[in-house]
CSV table of C-alpha atoms and ligand atoms in Angstrom, one decimal:
chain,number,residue,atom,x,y,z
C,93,UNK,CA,138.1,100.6,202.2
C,94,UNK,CA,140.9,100.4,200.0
C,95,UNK,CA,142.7,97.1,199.7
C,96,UNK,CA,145.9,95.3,197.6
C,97,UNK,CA,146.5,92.4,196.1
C,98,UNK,CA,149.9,90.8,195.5
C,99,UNK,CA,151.3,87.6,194.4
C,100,UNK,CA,153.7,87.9,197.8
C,101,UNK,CA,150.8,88.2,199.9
C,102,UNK,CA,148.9,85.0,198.7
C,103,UNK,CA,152.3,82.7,198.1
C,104,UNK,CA,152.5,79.7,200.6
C,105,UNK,CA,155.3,80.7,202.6
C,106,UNK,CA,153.8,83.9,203.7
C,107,UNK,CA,150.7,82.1,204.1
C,108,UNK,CA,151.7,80.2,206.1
C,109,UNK,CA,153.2,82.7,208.5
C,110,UNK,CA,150.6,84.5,208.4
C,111,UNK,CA,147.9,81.7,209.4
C,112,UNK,CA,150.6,80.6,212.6
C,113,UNK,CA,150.7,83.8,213.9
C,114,UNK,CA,146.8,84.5,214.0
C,115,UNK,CA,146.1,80.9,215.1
C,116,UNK,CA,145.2,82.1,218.4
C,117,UNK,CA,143.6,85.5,217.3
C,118,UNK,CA,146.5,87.6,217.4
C,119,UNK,CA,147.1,90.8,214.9
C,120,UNK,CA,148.8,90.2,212.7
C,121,UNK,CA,149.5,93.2,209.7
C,122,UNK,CA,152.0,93.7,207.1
C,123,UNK,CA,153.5,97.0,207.2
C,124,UNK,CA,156.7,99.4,205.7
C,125,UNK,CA,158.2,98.7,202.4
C,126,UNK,CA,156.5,95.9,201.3
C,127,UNK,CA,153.1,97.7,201.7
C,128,UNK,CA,153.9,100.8,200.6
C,129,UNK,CA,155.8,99.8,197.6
C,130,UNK,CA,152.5,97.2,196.5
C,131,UNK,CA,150.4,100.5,196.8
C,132,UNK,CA,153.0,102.2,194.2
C,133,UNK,CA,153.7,99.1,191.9
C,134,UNK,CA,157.0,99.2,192.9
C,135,UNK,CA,159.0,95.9,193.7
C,136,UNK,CA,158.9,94.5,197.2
C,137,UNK,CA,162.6,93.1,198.5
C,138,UNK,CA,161.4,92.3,202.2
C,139,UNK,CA,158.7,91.5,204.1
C,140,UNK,CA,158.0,93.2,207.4
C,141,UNK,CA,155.1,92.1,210.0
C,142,UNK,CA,154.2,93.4,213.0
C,143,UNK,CA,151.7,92.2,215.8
C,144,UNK,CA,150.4,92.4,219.2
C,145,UNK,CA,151.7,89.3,219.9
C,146,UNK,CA,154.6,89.2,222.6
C,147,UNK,CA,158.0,87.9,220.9
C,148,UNK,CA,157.8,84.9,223.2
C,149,UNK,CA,154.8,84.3,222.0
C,150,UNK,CA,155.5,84.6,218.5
C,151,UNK,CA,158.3,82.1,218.6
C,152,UNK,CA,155.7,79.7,220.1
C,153,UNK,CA,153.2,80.1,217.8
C,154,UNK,CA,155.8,79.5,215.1
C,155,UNK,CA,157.1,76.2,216.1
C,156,UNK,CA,153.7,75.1,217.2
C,157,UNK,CA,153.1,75.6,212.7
C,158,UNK,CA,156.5,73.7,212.1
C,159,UNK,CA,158.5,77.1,210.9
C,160,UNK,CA,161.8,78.7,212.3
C,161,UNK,CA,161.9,81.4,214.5
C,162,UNK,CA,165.0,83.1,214.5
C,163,UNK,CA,165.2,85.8,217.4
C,164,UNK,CA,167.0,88.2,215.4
C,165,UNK,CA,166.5,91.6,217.2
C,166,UNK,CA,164.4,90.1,220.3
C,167,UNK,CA,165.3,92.9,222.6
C,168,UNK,CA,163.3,95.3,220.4
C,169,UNK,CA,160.7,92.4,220.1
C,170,UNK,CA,161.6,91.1,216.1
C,171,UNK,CA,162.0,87.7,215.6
C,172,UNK,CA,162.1,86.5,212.1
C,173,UNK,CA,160.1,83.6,210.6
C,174,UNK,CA,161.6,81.8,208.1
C,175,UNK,CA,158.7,80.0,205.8
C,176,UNK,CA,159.7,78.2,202.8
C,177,UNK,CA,163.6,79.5,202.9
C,178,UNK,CA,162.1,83.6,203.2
C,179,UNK,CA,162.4,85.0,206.0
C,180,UNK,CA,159.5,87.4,207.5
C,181,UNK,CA,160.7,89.7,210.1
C,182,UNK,CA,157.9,89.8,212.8
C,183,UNK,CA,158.0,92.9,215.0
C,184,UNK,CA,155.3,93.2,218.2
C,185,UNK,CA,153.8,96.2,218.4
C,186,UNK,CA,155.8,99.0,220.5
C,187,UNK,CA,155.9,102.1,221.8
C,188,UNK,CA,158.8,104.4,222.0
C,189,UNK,CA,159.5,105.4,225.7
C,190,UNK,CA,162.6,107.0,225.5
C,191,UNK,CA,165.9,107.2,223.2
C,192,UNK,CA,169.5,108.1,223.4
C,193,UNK,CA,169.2,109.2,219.4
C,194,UNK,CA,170.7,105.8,218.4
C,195,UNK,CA,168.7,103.1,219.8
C,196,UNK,CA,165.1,103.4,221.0
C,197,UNK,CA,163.5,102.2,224.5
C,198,UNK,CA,160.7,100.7,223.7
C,199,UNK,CA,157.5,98.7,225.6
C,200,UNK,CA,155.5,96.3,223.7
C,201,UNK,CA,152.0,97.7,223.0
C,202,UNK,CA,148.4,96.0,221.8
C,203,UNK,CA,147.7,99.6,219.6
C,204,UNK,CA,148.3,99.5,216.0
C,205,UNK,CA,147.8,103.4,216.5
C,206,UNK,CA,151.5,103.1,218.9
C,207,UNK,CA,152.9,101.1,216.9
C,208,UNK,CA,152.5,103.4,214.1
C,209,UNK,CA,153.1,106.5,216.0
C,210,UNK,CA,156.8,105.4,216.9
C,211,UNK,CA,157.9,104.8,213.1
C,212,UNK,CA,159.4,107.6,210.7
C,213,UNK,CA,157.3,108.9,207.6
C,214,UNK,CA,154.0,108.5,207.0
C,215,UNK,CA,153.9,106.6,203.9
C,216,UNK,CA,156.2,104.0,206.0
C,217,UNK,CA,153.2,103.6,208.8
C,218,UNK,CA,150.5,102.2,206.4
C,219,UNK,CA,149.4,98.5,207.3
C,220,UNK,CA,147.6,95.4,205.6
C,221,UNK,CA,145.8,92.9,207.0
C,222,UNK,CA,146.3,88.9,205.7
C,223,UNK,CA,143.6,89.8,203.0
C,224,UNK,CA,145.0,93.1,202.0
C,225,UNK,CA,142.5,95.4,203.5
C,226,UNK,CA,145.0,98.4,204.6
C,227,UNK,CA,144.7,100.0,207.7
C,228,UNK,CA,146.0,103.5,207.7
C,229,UNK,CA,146.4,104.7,211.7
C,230,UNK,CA,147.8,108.2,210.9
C,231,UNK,CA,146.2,108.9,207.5
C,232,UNK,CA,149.3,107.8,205.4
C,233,UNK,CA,147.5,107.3,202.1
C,234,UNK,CA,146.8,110.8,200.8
C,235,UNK,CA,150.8,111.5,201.4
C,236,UNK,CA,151.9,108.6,199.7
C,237,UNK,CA,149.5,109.6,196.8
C,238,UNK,CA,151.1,113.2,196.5
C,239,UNK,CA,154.4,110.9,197.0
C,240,UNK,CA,155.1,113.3,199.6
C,241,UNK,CA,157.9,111.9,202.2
C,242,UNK,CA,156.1,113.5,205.8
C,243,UNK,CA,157.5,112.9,209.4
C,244,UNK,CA,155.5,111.1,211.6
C,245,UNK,CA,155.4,114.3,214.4
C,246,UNK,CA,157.2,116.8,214.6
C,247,UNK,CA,160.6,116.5,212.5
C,248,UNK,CA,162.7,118.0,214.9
C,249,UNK,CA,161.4,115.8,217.6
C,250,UNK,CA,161.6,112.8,215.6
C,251,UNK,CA,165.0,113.2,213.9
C,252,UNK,CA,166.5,113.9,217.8
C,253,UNK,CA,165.3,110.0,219.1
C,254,UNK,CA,167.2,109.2,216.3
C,255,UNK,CA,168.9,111.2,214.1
C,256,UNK,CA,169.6,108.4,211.3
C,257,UNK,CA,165.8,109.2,210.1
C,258,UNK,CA,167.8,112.7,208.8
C,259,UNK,CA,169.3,110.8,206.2
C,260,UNK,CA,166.3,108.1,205.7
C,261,UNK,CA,164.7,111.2,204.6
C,262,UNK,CA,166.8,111.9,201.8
C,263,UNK,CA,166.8,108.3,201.0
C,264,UNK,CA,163.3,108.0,200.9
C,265,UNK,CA,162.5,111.4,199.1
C,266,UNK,CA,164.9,109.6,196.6
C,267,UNK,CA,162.8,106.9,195.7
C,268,UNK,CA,159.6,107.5,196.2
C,269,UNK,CA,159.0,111.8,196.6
C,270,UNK,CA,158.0,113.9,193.7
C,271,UNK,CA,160.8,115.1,192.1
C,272,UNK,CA,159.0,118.5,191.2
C,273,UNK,CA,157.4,119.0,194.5
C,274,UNK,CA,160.8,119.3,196.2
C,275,UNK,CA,161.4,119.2,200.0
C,276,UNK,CA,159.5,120.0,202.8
C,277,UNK,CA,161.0,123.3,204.2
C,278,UNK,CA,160.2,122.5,207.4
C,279,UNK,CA,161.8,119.0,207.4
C,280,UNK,CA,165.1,120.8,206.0
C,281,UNK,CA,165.2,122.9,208.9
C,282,UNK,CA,164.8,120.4,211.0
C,283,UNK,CA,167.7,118.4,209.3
C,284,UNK,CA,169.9,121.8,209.4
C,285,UNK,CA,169.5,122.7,213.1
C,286,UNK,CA,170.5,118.5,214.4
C,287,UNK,CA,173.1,117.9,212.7
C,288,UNK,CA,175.6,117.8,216.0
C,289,UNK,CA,173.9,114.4,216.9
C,290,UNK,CA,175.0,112.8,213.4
C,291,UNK,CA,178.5,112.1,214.2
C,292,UNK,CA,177.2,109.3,217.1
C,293,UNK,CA,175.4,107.1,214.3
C,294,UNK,CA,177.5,103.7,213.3
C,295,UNK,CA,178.9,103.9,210.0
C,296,UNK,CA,177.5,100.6,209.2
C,297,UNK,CA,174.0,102.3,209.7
C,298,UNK,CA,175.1,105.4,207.8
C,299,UNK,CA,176.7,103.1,205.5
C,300,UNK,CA,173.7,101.0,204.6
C,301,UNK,CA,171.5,104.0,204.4
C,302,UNK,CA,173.9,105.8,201.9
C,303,UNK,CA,174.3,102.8,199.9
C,304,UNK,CA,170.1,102.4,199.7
C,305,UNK,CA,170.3,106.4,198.6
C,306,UNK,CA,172.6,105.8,195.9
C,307,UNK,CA,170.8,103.1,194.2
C,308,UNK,CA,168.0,105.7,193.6
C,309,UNK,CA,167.6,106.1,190.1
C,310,UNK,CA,168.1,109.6,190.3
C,311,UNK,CA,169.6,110.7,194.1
C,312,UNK,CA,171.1,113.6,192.5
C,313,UNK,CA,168.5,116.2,193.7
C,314,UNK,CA,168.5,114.1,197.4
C,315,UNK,CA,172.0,114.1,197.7
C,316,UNK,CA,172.6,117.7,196.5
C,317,UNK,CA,169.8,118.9,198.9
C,318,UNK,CA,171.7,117.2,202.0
C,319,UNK,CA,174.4,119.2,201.1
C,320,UNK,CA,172.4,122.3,201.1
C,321,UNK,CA,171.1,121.6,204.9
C,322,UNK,CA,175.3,120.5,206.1
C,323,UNK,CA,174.2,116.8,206.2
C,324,UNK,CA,176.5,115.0,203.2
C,325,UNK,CA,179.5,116.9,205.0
C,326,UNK,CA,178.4,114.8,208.4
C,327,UNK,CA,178.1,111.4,206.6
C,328,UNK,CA,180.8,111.8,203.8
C,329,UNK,CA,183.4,114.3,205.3
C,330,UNK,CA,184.9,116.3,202.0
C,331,UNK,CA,182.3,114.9,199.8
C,332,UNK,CA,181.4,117.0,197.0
C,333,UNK,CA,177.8,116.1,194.5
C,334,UNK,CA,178.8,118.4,192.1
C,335,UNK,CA,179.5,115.5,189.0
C,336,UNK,CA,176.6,113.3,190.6
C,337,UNK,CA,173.7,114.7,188.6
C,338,UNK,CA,176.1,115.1,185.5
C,339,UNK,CA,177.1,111.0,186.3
C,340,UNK,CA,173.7,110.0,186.1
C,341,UNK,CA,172.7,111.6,182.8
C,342,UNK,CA,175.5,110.0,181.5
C,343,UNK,CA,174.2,106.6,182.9
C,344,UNK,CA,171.4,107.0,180.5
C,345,UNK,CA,173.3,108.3,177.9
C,346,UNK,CA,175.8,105.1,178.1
C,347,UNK,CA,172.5,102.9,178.7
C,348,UNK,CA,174.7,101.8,181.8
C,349,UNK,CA,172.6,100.0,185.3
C,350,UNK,CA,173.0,102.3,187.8
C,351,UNK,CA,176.1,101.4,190.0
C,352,UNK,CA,175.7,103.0,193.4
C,353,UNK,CA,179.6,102.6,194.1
C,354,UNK,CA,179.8,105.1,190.6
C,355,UNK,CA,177.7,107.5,192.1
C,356,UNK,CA,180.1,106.9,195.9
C,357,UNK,CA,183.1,107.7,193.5
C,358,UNK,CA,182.2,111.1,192.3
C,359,UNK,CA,181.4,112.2,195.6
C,360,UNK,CA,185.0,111.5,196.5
C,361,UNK,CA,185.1,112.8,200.2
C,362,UNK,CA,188.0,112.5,202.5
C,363,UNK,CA,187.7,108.6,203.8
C,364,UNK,CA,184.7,107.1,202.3
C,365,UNK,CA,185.7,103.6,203.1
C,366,UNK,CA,186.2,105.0,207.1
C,367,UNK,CA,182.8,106.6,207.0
C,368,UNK,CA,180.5,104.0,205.4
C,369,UNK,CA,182.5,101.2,207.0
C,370,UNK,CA,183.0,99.6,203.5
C,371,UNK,CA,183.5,96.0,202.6
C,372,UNK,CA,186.6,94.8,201.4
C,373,UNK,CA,185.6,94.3,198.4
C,374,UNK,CA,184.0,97.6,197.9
C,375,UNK,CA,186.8,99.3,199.0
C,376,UNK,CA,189.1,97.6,196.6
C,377,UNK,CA,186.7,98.6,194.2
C,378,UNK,CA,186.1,102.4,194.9
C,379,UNK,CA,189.7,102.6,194.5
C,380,UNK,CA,190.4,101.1,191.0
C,381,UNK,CA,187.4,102.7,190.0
C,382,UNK,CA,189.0,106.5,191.2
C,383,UNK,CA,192.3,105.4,190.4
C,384,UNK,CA,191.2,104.5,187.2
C,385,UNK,CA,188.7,107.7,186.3
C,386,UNK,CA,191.9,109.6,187.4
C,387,UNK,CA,194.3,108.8,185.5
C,388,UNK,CA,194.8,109.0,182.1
C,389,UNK,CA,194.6,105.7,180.8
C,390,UNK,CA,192.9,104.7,177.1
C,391,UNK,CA,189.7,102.9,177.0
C,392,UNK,CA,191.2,99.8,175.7
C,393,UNK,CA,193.7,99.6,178.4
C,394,UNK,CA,191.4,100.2,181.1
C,395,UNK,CA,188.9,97.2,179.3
C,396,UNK,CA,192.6,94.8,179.6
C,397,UNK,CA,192.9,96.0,183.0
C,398,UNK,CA,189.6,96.3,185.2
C,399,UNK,CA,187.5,94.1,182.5
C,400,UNK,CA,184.6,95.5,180.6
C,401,UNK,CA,182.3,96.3,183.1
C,402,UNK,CA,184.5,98.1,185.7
C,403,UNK,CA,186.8,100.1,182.8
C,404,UNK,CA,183.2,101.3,181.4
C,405,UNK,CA,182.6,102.2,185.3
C,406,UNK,CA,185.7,103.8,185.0
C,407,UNK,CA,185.3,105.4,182.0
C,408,UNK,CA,181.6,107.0,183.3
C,409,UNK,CA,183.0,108.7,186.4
C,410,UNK,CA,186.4,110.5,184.0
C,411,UNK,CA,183.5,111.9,181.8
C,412,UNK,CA,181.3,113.1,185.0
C,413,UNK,CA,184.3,114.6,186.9
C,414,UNK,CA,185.4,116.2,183.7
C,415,UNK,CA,182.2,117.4,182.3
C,416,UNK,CA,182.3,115.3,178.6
C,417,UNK,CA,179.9,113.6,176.8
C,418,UNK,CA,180.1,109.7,176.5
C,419,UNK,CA,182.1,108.4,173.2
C,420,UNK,CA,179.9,105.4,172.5
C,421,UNK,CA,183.2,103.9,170.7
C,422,UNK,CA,184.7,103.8,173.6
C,423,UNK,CA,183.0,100.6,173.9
C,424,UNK,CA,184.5,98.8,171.5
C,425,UNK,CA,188.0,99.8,173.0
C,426,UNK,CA,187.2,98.2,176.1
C,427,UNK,CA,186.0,95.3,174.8
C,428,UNK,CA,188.9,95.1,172.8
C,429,UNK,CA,191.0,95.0,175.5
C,430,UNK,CA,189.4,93.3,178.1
C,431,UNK,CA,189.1,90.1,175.7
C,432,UNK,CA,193.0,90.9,174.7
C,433,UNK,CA,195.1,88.2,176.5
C,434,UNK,CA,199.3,89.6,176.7
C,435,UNK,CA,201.0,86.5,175.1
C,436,UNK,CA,204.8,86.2,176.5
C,437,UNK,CA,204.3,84.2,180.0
C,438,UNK,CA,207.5,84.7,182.7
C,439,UNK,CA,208.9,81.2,181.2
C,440,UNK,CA,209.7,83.2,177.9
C,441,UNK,CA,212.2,85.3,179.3
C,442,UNK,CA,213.5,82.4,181.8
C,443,UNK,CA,216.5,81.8,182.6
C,444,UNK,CA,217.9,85.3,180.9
C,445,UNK,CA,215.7,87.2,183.5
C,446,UNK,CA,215.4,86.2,186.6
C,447,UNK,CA,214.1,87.6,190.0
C,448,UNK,CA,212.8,91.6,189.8
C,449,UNK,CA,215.1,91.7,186.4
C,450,UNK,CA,212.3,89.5,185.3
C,451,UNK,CA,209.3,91.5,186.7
C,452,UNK,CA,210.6,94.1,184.8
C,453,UNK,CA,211.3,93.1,182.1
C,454,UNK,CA,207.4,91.2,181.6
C,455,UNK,CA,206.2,95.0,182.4
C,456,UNK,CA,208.7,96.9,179.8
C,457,UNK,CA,207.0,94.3,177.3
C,458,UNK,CA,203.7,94.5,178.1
C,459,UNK,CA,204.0,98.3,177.5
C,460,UNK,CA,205.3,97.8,174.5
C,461,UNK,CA,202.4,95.3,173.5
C,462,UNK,CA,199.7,98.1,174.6
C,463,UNK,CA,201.1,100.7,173.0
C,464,UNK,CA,200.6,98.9,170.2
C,465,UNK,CA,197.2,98.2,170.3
C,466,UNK,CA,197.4,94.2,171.1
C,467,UNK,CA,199.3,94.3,167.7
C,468,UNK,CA,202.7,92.7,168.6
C,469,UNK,CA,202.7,89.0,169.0
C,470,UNK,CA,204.8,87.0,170.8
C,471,UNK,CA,207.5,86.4,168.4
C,472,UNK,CA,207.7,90.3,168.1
C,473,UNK,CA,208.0,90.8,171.2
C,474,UNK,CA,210.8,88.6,172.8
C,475,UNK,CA,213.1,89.2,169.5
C,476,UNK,CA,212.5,92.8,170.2
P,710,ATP,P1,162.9,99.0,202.2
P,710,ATP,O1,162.1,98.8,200.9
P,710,ATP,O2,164.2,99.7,202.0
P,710,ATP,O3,163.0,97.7,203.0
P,710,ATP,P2,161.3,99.9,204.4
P,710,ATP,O4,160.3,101.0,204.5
P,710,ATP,O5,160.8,98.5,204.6
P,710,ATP,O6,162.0,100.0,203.0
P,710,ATP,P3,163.2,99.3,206.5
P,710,ATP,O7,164.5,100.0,206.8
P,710,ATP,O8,163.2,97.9,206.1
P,710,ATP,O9,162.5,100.2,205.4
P,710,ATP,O10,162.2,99.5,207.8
P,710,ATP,C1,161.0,98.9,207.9
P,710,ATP,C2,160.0,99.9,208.6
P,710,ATP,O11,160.4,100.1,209.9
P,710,ATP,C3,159.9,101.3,207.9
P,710,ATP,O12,159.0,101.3,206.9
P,710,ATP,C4,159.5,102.1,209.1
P,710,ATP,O13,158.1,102.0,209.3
P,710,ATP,C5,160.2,101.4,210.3
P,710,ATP,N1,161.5,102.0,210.6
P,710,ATP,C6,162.7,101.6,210.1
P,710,ATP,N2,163.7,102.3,210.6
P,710,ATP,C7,163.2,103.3,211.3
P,710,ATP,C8,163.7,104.4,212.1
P,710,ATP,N3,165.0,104.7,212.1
P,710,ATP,N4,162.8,105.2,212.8
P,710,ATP,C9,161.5,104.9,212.7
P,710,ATP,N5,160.9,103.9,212.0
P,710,ATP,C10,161.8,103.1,211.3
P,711,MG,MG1,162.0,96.7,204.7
C-alpha cells in the first residue's frame, strides 16, 4: 500500500482539522492537488478534503474543536475550515445527478468510489487518508506515473456536464502530462466535437483557468494544441500562439520568471480583458505591456517609463512577436532609465508657462532630455 509523507500533512493546523472532523468516526481523506502534487514532489498551494460527513455536520464538528467554519460553497456541500489562519476546504462526498454543463446537481454520498467517479481526470481522483495511506478508487496511480492526463469516463460525456473540464485539460496536460507523449486523440476529439457549449462558461471561470494555464512553465504545446481542436478561438476570440513557444524560449534565454500576463500578450486576441473578465490592474497592465512591445520605443526609455521589470516584459514580447533573439545589453538600458529621474519640475518653467502651454512645454523637454540619453541636466535644459 503506497503511502506519502509531507510536512503539510503532519503541521498542527491540518492536524487539527483533520482530528475534528473524524472525532466522531467520520472519513475524512485528502484529495486533488494537494495529493497529487505530494506524489510528484511538486509544491502544494491548497488543501482540499472531502468526507462523508454532511456539511451540517461538518460545521458542527468544527466548532465543537474551536476552528471556523466558513460555508463557502455549502449548496454543493464545501465548507472551509480555517485552522491556524489556513483554510482547508472540506467537501462531503457527492454524487453527480444531473448538470446544465455549468454547474452540477449533486446528492451527498457515503462512497469514496462516487465521490471519485464525479471529478475530472484521474490523477485528480487519488485520496489520502490522515496518515497518508492513498486510496486510489479508480486506479489513478499508474496514470499519474506515465503523467498521463485521462478523463474520468467517457470524455465526451464528461466535458458535456461541464464543458470547463475542455480547457482544465489543457491546463493540466500543461503541468503535469508528458510533454513527449502528447495528447490523447481521443480526448481531442472529444474537445473538437463540444465546443458549441463553451461560449456559456463565465469568463471569470475561463479566466482563472487560462491564467493557471499560462503559468505553466511551458503551455506552449497546451495552448497550440487547443488551437488545433477550435478551443483557444472559443476562450480568446482572435487569439493567435504563434510567438508563445518562441516567448518562452526567450524567457530562458533572458533568465526572466515566467509572467503569465507575457504569455496573455502574445496571444493578442480581439478583447482579452472582455473574455477573461480581467482585473483592473491586469488590464492596465496588458495594455502598457502591448502598447509598449508595439511600438518602437528604446530599451532605456521603456526602463524610464514602465520601470525595469515591466520595460524588460516589454522588451520580451517585441522580440517574440518579431522573431529576435534577446540583446542581453538591453538590460543595462533599462536599468539605466528606469533609475534616471527627468530633473526640470513644472515650477521651473512657472509663471512663463502656464496651463496646457506648460504641459507642453514639460513634454517638448523631456524629449529632448531622452534623446539625449539622460545627458542634459537641468541647467541645459531650461536655457535651451
Ligand atoms: P490546483 O493545484 O490548481 O489547486 P487541483 O487539482 O486541486 O489543482 P482544483 O481546481 O483546486 O484543482 O480542484 C480540486 C479538485 O476538485 C480537482 O483535483 C478535481 O478532483 C475536482 N474538480 C475541480 N473542478 C472540477 C470540475 N470542473 N469537474 C470535475 N472535478 C473537478
Ligand atoms: Mg486545489
Amino acid at each position: 500500500m503506497s503511502t506519502i509523507t509531507a510536512d503539510w500533512i503532519t503541521t498542527p493546523p491540518t492536524r487539527a482539522v483533520c482530528d475534528a472532523l473524524g472525532a466522531e468516526g467520520a472519513q475524512v481523506l485528502f484529495v486533488g492537488g494537494c495529493v497529487r502534487n505530494t506524489l510528484l514532489g511538486a509544491p502544494v498551494s491548497d488543501i482540499d478534503i472531502a468526507t462523508d460527513a454532511m456539511p451540517d455536520q461538518v460545521i458542527a464538528l468544527a466548532r465543537a474543536a474551536g476552528l471556523k467554519a466558513v460555508p463557502t460553497g455549502i449548496e454543493h456541500g464545501t465548507v472551509t475550515l480555517l485552522s491556524g489562519g489556513v483554510p482547508h476546504e472540506v467537501t462531503t462526498f457527492r454524487r453527480d445527478v444531473g448538470t446544465d454543463g455549468r454547474h452540477a446537481q449533486v446528492v451527498f454520498s457515503n462512497d469514496v468510489a462516487e465521490d471519485a467517479a464525479r471529478r475530472d481526470f484521474t490523477m485528480n481522483a487519488i485520496y489520502a487518508r490522515p496518515d497518508g495511506t492513498i486510496v486510489d478508487p479508480l486506479d489513478g496511480m499508474p496514470d499519474l506515473v506515465a503523467r498521463r492526463v485521462r478523463f474520468i469516463g467517457e470524455a465526451a460525456d464528461r466535458i458535456r456536464e461541464d464543458y470547463l473540464r475542455s480547457l482544465r485539460y489543457f491546463r493540466f496536460h500543461a503541468w503535469y502530462g508528458d510533454p513527449d507523449a502528447g495528447f490523447d486523440p481521443e480526448a481531442l476529439a472529444a474537445i473538437a466535437r463540444n465546443l458549441d457549449g463553451l461560449a456559456r462558461l463565465s469568463r471569470e471561470r475561463i479566466g482563472a483557468e487560462i491564467r493557471k494555464l499560462l503559468f505553466a512553465p511551458d503551455p506552449a504545446p497546451s495552448v497550440a494544441t487547443m488551437r488545433a481542436t477550435g478551443a483557444l478561438a472559443c476562450f480568446i476570440p482572435g487569439a493567435d500562439d504563434q510567438a508563445l513557444a518562441p516567448l518562452v524560449h526567450l524567457e530562458k534565454t533572458a533568465r526572466l520568471p515566467a509572467n503569465w500576463l507575457c504569455r496573455l500578450a502574445v496571444l493578442g486576441g480581439t478583447d482579452p480583458v472582455g473574455a477573461l473578465r480581467l482585473s483592473r490592474a491586469e488590464a492596465a497592465s496588458l495594455g502598457r505591456l502591448r502598447d509598449a512591445a508595439g511600438a518602437m520605443t528604446g530599451a532605456a526609455e521603456l526602463g524610464y517609463r514602465l520601470g525595469a521589470e515591466e520595460a524588460c516584459s516589454a522588451l520580451l514580447i517585441r522580440c517574440a512577436l518579431v522573431g529576435q533573439p534577446w540583446n542581453d545589453a538591453a538590460r543595462d538600458d533599462i536599468e539605466q532609465g528606469a533609475s534616471a529621474r527627468f530633473p526640470v519640475r513644472a515650477r521651473d518653467l512657472m509663471p512663463r508657462f502656464q496651463g496646457p502651454a506648460l504641459g507642453a512645454e514639460l513634454a517638448r523637454l523631456e524629449t529632448l532630455w531622452l534623446e539625449s540619453g539622460f545627458r542634459l541636466d537641468r541647467a541645459a535644459l531650461l536655457a535651451g
